[in-house]
Amino acid sequence: MNVFARRSFMKALSAAGLGGIVGGLHRSRASAATGTRKLVLVFASGGWDTTWSIEPKDGTQFDIPVGTRTVIGGLPIWTDASRPVTQAFFTANAARTCIVNGIEVRSISHPECTRRMMCGLPGSGNPDIGAIAGHTLGADLPIGYLMLGNVGYTGPLAASAGRVGATNQIVALLDEELGYPPMPGDTTAPFVPSADEEERVRAFLAGRVAREREERGALGFNAARIDDYASSLDRAQLLRDHADDFGTRGLVRTFEQQSEIAVEMLAAGVAWSVNIDAGISLDTHEVNDDQGPLQETLFGGLTTLVDLLAAAQGTAGGSLLDETLVLVVSEMTRTPKLNAALGKDHWTNASALVIGPGVAGGRVVGGTDELGQALTIDLDSGETNEGGVSLQPNSFAAGVLDLLGGDPEPFYPGVEVLRGIRA
Amino acid sequence: MSALAIALSSGACKDDTTTAMAGGSEDQAAEGSSSSAPIDATSDDADASSGGGSTGADDLPQIVPLSPTEQLVRVSMALRGTRPTLDELAAVAADPETLADHVDAYLASPELGETIREMHDDAWLVGSENPYPLLDPLADRFGTEIGRAVSQSPLRLAEYIVTNDRPYTEIVTADYMVMDEIGAAVWGVAFDPGGDALQQTALIEGVPAAGVLSDPELFVRHRSDAANYNRGRANMVSSSLLCMNFLDRDIEIDGTVDLADPDAVSEAVRTNPSCASCHQTLDGLASFMWGWRGLLNPGLSTEYPLLMWGPNLVDDWEQKTGRPPNYFGTDGDDLASLGQLIADDPRFSLCTAQRFYAFFHQVPVEEVPLERAAELQTILIDSGFSAKAVIRAIVLDEDFLRSYTDDAALAEEVRGLKKARPSQLARTFAASTGFVWQTNLDMPPLPTQKYMGDVDLLRGTQYGFAVLGGGIDGRYVETAADTVNATTSLMVRQLAQDAAAHVVAADFAEPDHGARWLLDGVEPDDSDEATIVAQLVVLHAKLYGELVETDDPSVRDAWTLWSAGADDPTRAWVVTLAAMLQDHRILFY
């Protein structure tokens, strides 16, 4: 069940002036507030065993892999010569990376933990952090929140979000020449409107929208739907202008391929936030040793993503990395001990990486004790603190939204914001 | 005690902060609406059967109902996915009291079937496109064709039960499946090749009679790995049939339990209070399902039929969890007893009412008004578990037939626009224009192996646009969108353009005006205003269900659009129809 009813949610949005785009996309890109940041949300599915990298443990209560506790740029990392990519990632990026451990996700179900980590809230019907960022900070872009990965939640913010499809089939809709072939035997000449015809069609549709707004679509739920429809026409046209940036139709699933498209979309001003599927499954109920190569793949992909962001031109004179936050989450961590199949099962905590500008680089926020139980923390400093509070997914999500320059309150009302991830 | 009260008093874990063991995985005018009388928003007894409303006192919030013909459009779209016919529109315009008769006709129409399948896919999430191997006797099929046939079988069962108005309890008690010849071959059940395309078949040998719980596809889709012990499946059954989701609860793991020791884990989930509070219920429910294999990867199979049921697995709970089959405190025996226990549980009837209401109103199940759900539950029970009776009550109630309000305080609650799902658009376009949007992906330059075959671009998720248009894929996207976004707009734009080109070419090639889809009042060289406008009036009825006059602003808008391209009347029709077919009145109803 979503935490607060949709009705209340929409009222909160409305009160915050975020109730949707009215009248299409007329605001300029410069309207985003100073200090706001774009977002790439990387989801590493399956549940990572963080003792292999970002949460070193001794071998007393934990079954741990071969390796050494190495402090890299202030971050304690479990390293081993067999996992060079992981170590190299932190060597290059520790100064802009904050590790968050001990997030009390309080579930052991993949879908439920995924929702709690991505949305900050339990149950269905809520938007994830990418959707909120895209809607609130990138509302004037063609797709505020672009979902390249499989997993993503838009809740009531679907109008400003969009998926490319399992096989990047959005390409078939962006350019007639890249569309699907007609059925064999179909001899109907395709209709490709001229620019003039296109304009007339748009004028007709706009006229119909205006009439609908006079009465049935004047207020509330109906008005939001008509506004969504109107803005979708503008957004679609803007997307068509970027047809070449989406790559080719076909399977697009590697981390690297998604990273390339993500950076293109952010740099071109098509999207404000993008989600990426890391393309691995960390669900090692059997043979937990697979975590090593899987996390090597993850950190290899992250290295590529960060390098691409660093190489891309931002809008403020620096690189795109200077204005983009990379958030890496997995739905849960894994049990301290191996099970009988030499794997590890699901654990009720989660961890995350926050990478980018404004981040408390070289800092570890939160943690777990010798039994793997989450420790309480000071939300302002991020330090573990016996008299502190437990780190809940909503505080974490609110903290990320705050770091992005958004206002957490409409989405996480009354929630204490994790500010310890800020520099 | 009322059925509702009984349902509310039932529960699994009494403490929402109960704890559990770490363990395995488990994996959405005619006469013009202004002529309609407003409804008193506080009135519960508006004349629903007529679809009309009562005029409230001046100081009460006012909600304007749809006009009679708008009501007809809504119920037609909701039940059939198509617009009303011109005759139906005329009949309701002449006598609004006939709306209920049309609803009854729609409930009896075959088009209701896809609606029922879609509704149940929202709950069971089985409609995948995963390809199955090309093995005898299905070696000449397409991989996705086989996969689609298999994944549809639970939904076909629901369709069969509802459209034939059989007791809805058969969802969990039926001693048959509903298969096509592909599904029957995959599972090795007898199928009459000379009979209907879809047939009632026997269950797989040895599987107890429990309706959808006897369909292997449900458990192929909702797999259970070695450590999960069917708990994910138990929760799927509980959440989809009882609206009770174990995952809504927070859990804490007792760190003192040695998770490396299966015996210690087994003991803890039975005796450790922090674990047992949920597991005593969840594991008992899971134990009913031990006959189903935990995993089946069709791609690794070498022959049909596939083996999914294992009689020798039925008692494996003894070694795994030690908890015998038990349904929230009531001992059970096998899947058949589970099905009967569910059928007898007031939560099942209440959940059914909630799910049906949620689907048609396009709201989350959790937001269905409990009082209304209880009323529908009573209708379900009193009708002998007629799902059609519930659907009829839903679509004829004033709260389903609302248009808008001028009261800003109420406006968020008056959901006066329903979003058409991609499958509804598929049916609308096919019925209105004859256009079926599809492609074939086995042509060069794509792989020539028989794999995809024809792809339904509005219903397909892997290559089609169902998800981009707001539909679900049953795996990653579990909730349909109730609004439109850029990708929906892109999809409808292309769909409208292709359909417009198709229908104009087809209609102008058809000399018999009565056999045309849309353009039944014009010829390619007609361009005089009266003729064109008369045709536009007819198009408003056919495409939007609107009975309008020639001076209606919408008709004038369309005339303006058409006349701008009058130099080439045929192309002007393509442009005009491409515009009309992507109007918001196509996407919302």
mmCIF file of C-alpha atoms in Angstrom, chain B residues 281-542:
data_model
loop_
_atom_site.group_PDB
_atom_site.id
_atom_site.type_symbol
_atom_site.label_atom_id
_atom_site.label_comp_id
_atom_site.label_asym_id
_atom_site.label_seq_id
_atom_site.Cartn_x
_atom_site.Cartn_y
_atom_site.Cartn_z
ATOM 1 C CA THR B 281 0.799 -18.433 8.236
ATOM 2 C CA LEU B 282 2.935 -17.986 5.160
ATOM 3 C CA ASP B 283 4.602 -21.374 5.291
ATOM 4 C CA GLY B 284 1.335 -23.219 5.821
ATOM 5 C CA LEU B 285 -0.066 -21.525 2.747
ATOM 6 C CA ALA B 286 3.095 -22.288 0.815
ATOM 7 C CA SER B 287 2.867 -25.955 1.695
ATOM 8 C CA PHE B 288 -0.172 -26.383 -0.530
ATOM 9 C CA MET B 289 2.024 -25.710 -3.537
ATOM 10 C CA TRP B 290 4.769 -28.224 -3.166
ATOM 11 C CA GLY B 291 3.570 -30.325 -6.090
ATOM 12 C CA TRP B 292 4.651 -27.668 -8.523
ATOM 13 C CA ARG B 293 8.263 -27.645 -9.507
ATOM 14 C CA GLY B 294 10.094 -24.624 -8.248
ATOM 15 C CA LEU B 295 11.598 -23.600 -11.544
ATOM 16 C CA LEU B 296 11.049 -24.414 -15.165
ATOM 17 C CA ASN B 297 13.226 -22.990 -17.867
ATOM 18 C CA PRO B 298 11.417 -23.834 -21.110
ATOM 19 C CA GLY B 299 14.465 -22.819 -23.116
ATOM 20 C CA LEU B 300 16.410 -25.721 -21.689
ATOM 21 C CA SER B 301 13.717 -28.264 -22.461
ATOM 22 C CA THR B 302 14.226 -30.848 -25.156
ATOM 23 C CA GLU B 303 10.718 -32.129 -25.613
ATOM 24 C CA TYR B 304 7.041 -31.421 -25.145
ATOM 25 C CA PRO B 305 5.093 -31.875 -22.993
ATOM 26 C CA LEU B 306 6.952 -30.003 -20.303
ATOM 27 C CA LEU B 307 7.073 -31.430 -16.848
ATOM 28 C CA MET B 308 5.905 -28.978 -14.207
ATOM 29 C CA TRP B 309 3.903 -31.111 -11.793
ATOM 30 C CA GLY B 310 5.628 -33.654 -9.594
ATOM 31 C CA PRO B 311 3.388 -35.929 -7.523
ATOM 32 C CA ASN B 312 6.458 -36.972 -5.631
ATOM 33 C CA LEU B 313 7.072 -33.363 -4.564
ATOM 34 C CA VAL B 314 3.732 -32.854 -2.830
ATOM 35 C CA ASP B 315 4.947 -33.750 0.625
ATOM 36 C CA ASP B 316 8.316 -32.053 0.432
ATOM 37 C CA TRP B 317 7.171 -29.499 2.978
ATOM 38 C CA GLU B 318 7.864 -32.155 5.582
ATOM 39 C CA GLN B 319 11.575 -31.886 4.906
ATOM 40 C CA LYS B 320 11.663 -28.207 4.052
ATOM 41 C CA THR B 321 9.544 -26.194 6.469
ATOM 42 C CA GLY B 322 7.896 -28.864 8.551
ATOM 43 C CA ARG B 323 4.642 -26.995 8.337
ATOM 44 C CA PRO B 324 1.715 -28.912 6.879
ATOM 45 C CA PRO B 325 -0.721 -27.233 4.512
ATOM 46 C CA ASN B 326 -2.680 -24.763 6.560
ATOM 47 C CA TYR B 327 -4.895 -21.878 5.538
ATOM 48 C CA PHE B 328 -4.759 -19.110 8.113
ATOM 49 C CA GLY B 329 -5.341 -21.567 10.927
ATOM 50 C CA THR B 330 -7.421 -24.136 9.104
ATOM 51 C CA ASP B 331 -5.773 -27.386 8.185
ATOM 52 C CA GLY B 332 -5.877 -28.275 4.537
ATOM 53 C CA ASP B 333 -4.904 -31.133 2.346
ATOM 54 C CA ASP B 334 -4.042 -30.354 -1.227
ATOM 55 C CA LEU B 335 -4.455 -27.638 -3.851
ATOM 56 C CA ALA B 336 -8.140 -28.492 -4.205
ATOM 57 C CA SER B 337 -8.730 -27.878 -0.537
ATOM 58 C CA LEU B 338 -6.792 -24.626 -0.780
ATOM 59 C CA GLY B 339 -9.009 -23.523 -3.642
ATOM 60 C CA GLN B 340 -12.150 -24.318 -1.699
ATOM 61 C CA LEU B 341 -10.874 -22.558 1.398
ATOM 62 C CA ILE B 342 -10.164 -19.464 -0.669
ATOM 63 C CA ALA B 343 -13.567 -19.645 -2.344
ATOM 64 C CA ASP B 344 -15.238 -19.802 1.064
ATOM 65 C CA ASP B 345 -13.168 -16.953 2.505
ATOM 66 C CA PRO B 346 -14.991 -13.605 2.652
ATOM 67 C CA ARG B 347 -11.713 -11.941 1.801
ATOM 68 C CA PHE B 348 -11.866 -13.602 -1.612
ATOM 69 C CA SER B 349 -15.236 -12.107 -2.487
ATOM 70 C CA LEU B 350 -14.248 -8.736 -1.068
ATOM 71 C CA CYS B 351 -10.947 -8.762 -2.921
ATOM 72 C CA THR B 352 -12.739 -9.694 -6.125
ATOM 73 C CA ALA B 353 -15.030 -6.695 -5.690
ATOM 74 C CA GLN B 354 -12.063 -4.443 -4.993
ATOM 75 C CA ARG B 355 -10.095 -5.629 -7.998
ATOM 76 C CA PHE B 356 -13.015 -5.272 -10.386
ATOM 77 C CA TYR B 357 -13.794 -1.766 -9.127
ATOM 78 C CA ALA B 358 -10.115 -0.786 -9.272
ATOM 79 C CA PHE B 359 -9.775 -1.973 -12.847
ATOM 80 C CA PHE B 360 -12.773 -0.139 -14.253
ATOM 81 C CA HIS B 361 -12.264 3.015 -12.215
ATOM 82 C CA GLN B 362 -8.510 2.988 -12.878
ATOM 83 C CA VAL B 363 -7.554 3.410 -9.254
ATOM 84 C CA PRO B 364 -5.204 1.354 -7.084
ATOM 85 C CA VAL B 365 -6.865 -1.499 -5.266
ATOM 86 C CA GLU B 366 -5.893 0.113 -1.984
ATOM 87 C CA GLU B 367 -7.946 3.198 -2.835
ATOM 88 C CA VAL B 368 -11.218 1.442 -3.536
ATOM 89 C CA PRO B 369 -13.825 2.817 -1.089
ATOM 90 C CA LEU B 370 -14.400 0.041 1.386
ATOM 91 C CA GLU B 371 -18.105 0.717 1.684
ATOM 92 C CA ARG B 372 -18.521 0.453 -2.064
ATOM 93 C CA ALA B 373 -16.424 -2.685 -2.160
ATOM 94 C CA ALA B 374 -18.659 -4.189 0.521
ATOM 95 C CA GLU B 375 -21.754 -3.376 -1.558
ATOM 96 C CA LEU B 376 -20.220 -5.053 -4.566
ATOM 97 C CA GLN B 377 -19.161 -7.998 -2.449
ATOM 98 C CA THR B 378 -22.784 -8.456 -1.432
ATOM 99 C CA ILE B 379 -23.879 -8.284 -5.060
ATOM 100 C CA LEU B 380 -21.293 -10.903 -5.929
ATOM 101 C CA ILE B 381 -22.405 -13.278 -3.210
ATOM 102 C CA ASP B 382 -26.135 -12.722 -3.693
ATOM 103 C CA SER B 383 -25.828 -13.340 -7.424
ATOM 104 C CA GLY B 384 -24.223 -16.703 -6.926
ATOM 105 C CA PHE B 385 -20.780 -15.278 -7.605
ATOM 106 C CA SER B 386 -21.697 -13.747 -10.945
ATOM 107 C CA ALA B 387 -18.803 -11.553 -11.996
ATOM 108 C CA LYS B 388 -21.031 -10.022 -14.632
ATOM 109 C CA ALA B 389 -23.433 -8.845 -11.944
ATOM 110 C CA VAL B 390 -20.584 -7.043 -10.238
ATOM 111 C CA ILE B 391 -19.333 -5.493 -13.452
ATOM 112 C CA ARG B 392 -22.857 -4.386 -14.337
ATOM 113 C CA ALA B 393 -23.245 -2.719 -10.978
ATOM 114 C CA ILE B 394 -19.902 -0.966 -11.335
ATOM 115 C CA VAL B 395 -20.411 0.499 -14.779
ATOM 116 C CA LEU B 396 -23.980 1.591 -14.182
ATOM 117 C CA ASP B 397 -23.270 3.370 -10.934
ATOM 118 C CA GLU B 398 -23.191 7.151 -10.926
ATOM 119 C CA ASP B 399 -19.651 7.214 -9.588
ATOM 120 C CA PHE B 400 -18.459 5.516 -12.779
ATOM 121 C CA LEU B 401 -20.415 7.868 -15.004
ATOM 122 C CA ARG B 402 -19.124 11.188 -13.729
ATOM 123 C CA SER B 403 -17.915 13.853 -16.125
ATOM 124 C CA TYR B 404 -16.614 16.830 -14.184
ATOM 125 C CA THR B 405 -17.296 19.286 -11.417
ATOM 126 C CA ASP B 406 -17.011 23.045 -11.074
ATOM 127 C CA ASP B 407 -16.172 22.644 -7.413
ATOM 128 C CA ALA B 408 -12.431 22.982 -7.078
ATOM 129 C CA ALA B 409 -12.490 21.172 -3.763
ATOM 130 C CA LEU B 410 -13.943 18.086 -5.387
ATOM 131 C CA ALA B 411 -12.210 18.267 -8.717
ATOM 132 C CA GLU B 412 -9.338 16.000 -7.809
ATOM 133 C CA GLU B 413 -11.734 13.254 -6.819
ATOM 134 C CA VAL B 414 -13.908 13.392 -9.909
ATOM 135 C CA ARG B 415 -12.036 11.175 -12.303
ATOM 136 C CA GLY B 416 -13.968 12.178 -15.333
ATOM 137 C CA LEU B 417 -11.521 10.882 -17.909
ATOM 138 C CA LYS B 418 -10.504 7.266 -18.248
ATOM 139 C CA LYS B 419 -7.310 6.501 -20.111
ATOM 140 C CA ALA B 420 -7.511 3.953 -22.930
ATOM 141 C CA ARG B 421 -4.940 1.197 -22.606
ATOM 142 C CA PRO B 422 -3.031 0.131 -25.702
ATOM 143 C CA SER B 423 -5.154 -2.993 -26.054
ATOM 144 C CA GLN B 424 -8.281 -0.849 -26.001
ATOM 145 C CA LEU B 425 -6.780 1.315 -28.709
ATOM 146 C CA ALA B 426 -6.055 -1.818 -30.706
ATOM 147 C CA ARG B 427 -9.694 -2.825 -30.523
ATOM 148 C CA THR B 428 -10.952 0.702 -31.169
ATOM 149 C CA PHE B 429 -8.836 1.122 -34.274
ATOM 150 C CA ALA B 430 -9.633 -2.320 -35.597
ATOM 151 C CA ALA B 431 -13.362 -1.835 -35.100
ATOM 152 C CA SER B 432 -13.440 1.742 -36.432
ATOM 153 C CA THR B 433 -10.945 1.656 -39.262
ATOM 154 C CA GLY B 434 -10.204 -1.999 -39.926
ATOM 155 C CA PHE B 435 -6.559 -1.265 -39.229
ATOM 156 C CA VAL B 436 -4.524 -3.727 -37.228
ATOM 157 C CA TRP B 437 -1.116 -2.362 -36.339
ATOM 158 C CA GLN B 438 1.434 -5.084 -36.703
ATOM 159 C CA THR B 439 4.723 -5.982 -38.268
ATOM 160 C CA ASN B 440 6.684 -9.094 -39.058
ATOM 161 C CA LEU B 441 10.129 -9.334 -37.568
ATOM 162 C CA ASP B 442 11.342 -12.447 -39.290
ATOM 163 C CA MET B 443 12.143 -10.563 -42.426
ATOM 164 C CA PRO B 444 15.687 -9.408 -43.249
ATOM 165 C CA PRO B 445 17.741 -7.730 -41.961
ATOM 166 C CA LEU B 446 16.650 -9.230 -38.669
ATOM 167 C CA PRO B 447 17.413 -12.880 -37.929
ATOM 168 C CA THR B 448 15.607 -15.200 -40.250
ATOM 169 C CA GLN B 449 15.099 -17.889 -37.651
ATOM 170 C CA LYS B 450 11.446 -18.365 -36.882
ATOM 171 C CA TYR B 451 11.295 -16.516 -33.673
ATOM 172 C CA MET B 452 8.993 -13.550 -33.481
ATOM 173 C CA GLY B 453 6.652 -13.896 -36.440
ATOM 174 C CA ASP B 454 3.889 -11.305 -36.557
ATOM 175 C CA VAL B 455 4.125 -8.736 -33.807
ATOM 176 C CA ASP B 456 1.040 -6.991 -32.503
ATOM 177 C CA LEU B 457 2.450 -3.524 -32.007
ATOM 178 C CA LEU B 458 -0.184 -2.369 -29.545
ATOM 179 C CA ARG B 459 -0.295 -5.467 -27.402
ATOM 180 C CA GLY B 460 3.335 -6.522 -27.647
ATOM 181 C CA THR B 461 5.827 -5.529 -24.986
ATOM 182 C CA GLN B 462 9.169 -6.876 -26.168
ATOM 183 C CA TYR B 463 9.045 -5.272 -29.625
ATOM 184 C CA GLY B 464 5.645 -3.625 -29.570
ATOM 185 C CA PHE B 465 4.619 -0.419 -27.852
ATOM 186 C CA ALA B 466 2.306 -1.632 -25.107
ATOM 187 C CA VAL B 467 4.538 -0.406 -22.315
ATOM 188 C CA LEU B 468 5.410 2.835 -24.069
ATOM 189 C CA GLY B 469 1.680 3.424 -24.386
ATOM 190 C CA GLY B 470 0.982 2.923 -20.721
ATOM 191 C CA GLY B 471 0.336 -0.797 -20.503
ATOM 192 C CA ILE B 472 2.035 -3.420 -18.360
ATOM 193 C CA ASP B 473 4.498 -6.134 -19.197
ATOM 194 C CA GLY B 474 3.725 -8.409 -16.289
ATOM 195 C CA ARG B 475 7.259 -8.367 -15.015
ATOM 196 C CA TYR B 476 8.875 -4.962 -14.694
ATOM 197 C CA VAL B 477 5.867 -2.742 -15.278
ATOM 198 C CA GLU B 478 3.029 -3.932 -13.100
ATOM 199 C CA THR B 479 0.694 -0.946 -13.115
ATOM 200 C CA ALA B 480 -1.013 0.641 -16.118
ATOM 201 C CA ALA B 481 -0.698 4.399 -16.533
ATOM 202 C CA ASP B 482 -3.810 6.519 -16.090
ATOM 203 C CA THR B 483 -2.445 9.387 -18.113
ATOM 204 C CA VAL B 484 -0.399 10.025 -21.242
ATOM 205 C CA ASN B 485 3.223 10.940 -21.738
ATOM 206 C CA ALA B 486 5.588 11.611 -24.608
ATOM 207 C CA THR B 487 5.968 8.000 -25.632
ATOM 208 C CA THR B 488 2.211 7.501 -25.609
ATOM 209 C CA SER B 489 1.905 10.513 -27.848
ATOM 210 C CA LEU B 490 4.571 9.192 -30.189
ATOM 211 C CA MET B 491 2.819 5.853 -30.344
ATOM 212 C CA VAL B 492 -0.605 7.288 -31.066
ATOM 213 C CA ARG B 493 0.778 9.678 -33.658
ATOM 214 C CA GLN B 494 2.269 6.844 -35.663
ATOM 215 C CA LEU B 495 -0.750 4.639 -35.124
ATOM 216 C CA ALA B 496 -3.097 7.397 -36.290
ATOM 217 C CA GLN B 497 -1.016 8.140 -39.369
ATOM 218 C CA ASP B 498 -0.821 4.510 -40.398
ATOM 219 C CA ALA B 499 -4.501 3.897 -39.707
ATOM 220 C CA ALA B 500 -5.541 7.020 -41.599
ATOM 221 C CA ALA B 501 -3.547 6.024 -44.662
ATOM 222 C CA HIS B 502 -4.965 2.524 -44.483
ATOM 223 C CA VAL B 503 -8.612 3.418 -44.056
ATOM 224 C CA VAL B 504 -8.649 6.154 -46.701
ATOM 225 C CA ALA B 505 -7.086 3.804 -49.249
ATOM 226 C CA ALA B 506 -9.419 0.981 -48.313
ATOM 227 C CA ASP B 507 -12.579 3.054 -48.247
ATOM 228 C CA PHE B 508 -11.974 4.802 -51.526
ATOM 229 C CA ALA B 509 -11.235 1.436 -53.122
ATOM 230 C CA GLU B 510 -14.599 0.141 -51.925
ATOM 231 C CA PRO B 511 -17.449 1.158 -54.274
ATOM 232 C CA ASP B 512 -20.147 0.069 -51.841
ATOM 233 C CA HIS B 513 -20.510 2.929 -49.357
ATOM 234 C CA GLY B 514 -22.275 0.642 -46.930
ATOM 235 C CA ALA B 515 -19.205 -1.552 -46.743
ATOM 236 C CA ARG B 516 -16.802 1.255 -45.960
ATOM 237 C CA TRP B 517 -15.287 1.767 -42.543
ATOM 238 C CA LEU B 518 -15.446 5.532 -42.180
ATOM 239 C CA LEU B 519 -15.787 7.497 -45.414
ATOM 240 C CA ASP B 520 -19.272 6.408 -46.370
ATOM 241 C CA GLY B 521 -20.528 9.773 -47.597
ATOM 242 C CA VAL B 522 -17.823 11.034 -49.888
ATOM 243 C CA GLU B 523 -15.890 10.187 -53.018
ATOM 244 C CA PRO B 524 -12.248 11.065 -53.637
ATOM 245 C CA ASP B 525 -13.136 14.064 -55.794
ATOM 246 C CA ASP B 526 -15.759 15.550 -53.485
ATOM 247 C CA SER B 527 -14.754 18.881 -52.040
ATOM 248 C CA ASP B 528 -17.900 20.933 -51.478
ATOM 249 C CA GLU B 529 -18.330 22.065 -47.927
ATOM 250 C CA ALA B 530 -21.744 20.578 -47.288
ATOM 251 C CA THR B 531 -20.650 17.088 -48.313
ATOM 252 C CA ILE B 532 -17.413 17.209 -46.395
ATOM 253 C CA VAL B 533 -19.017 18.613 -43.279
ATOM 254 C CA ALA B 534 -21.744 15.986 -43.383
ATOM 255 C CA GLN B 535 -19.044 13.335 -43.483
ATOM 256 C CA LEU B 536 -17.232 14.985 -40.584
ATOM 257 C CA VAL B 537 -20.428 14.843 -38.544
ATOM 258 C CA VAL B 538 -20.606 11.113 -39.150
ATOM 259 C CA LEU B 539 -16.949 10.721 -38.234
ATOM 260 C CA HIS B 540 -17.574 12.390 -34.903
ATOM 261 C CA ALA B 541 -20.154 9.745 -34.158
ATOM 262 C CA LYS B 542 -18.047 6.855 -35.347
#
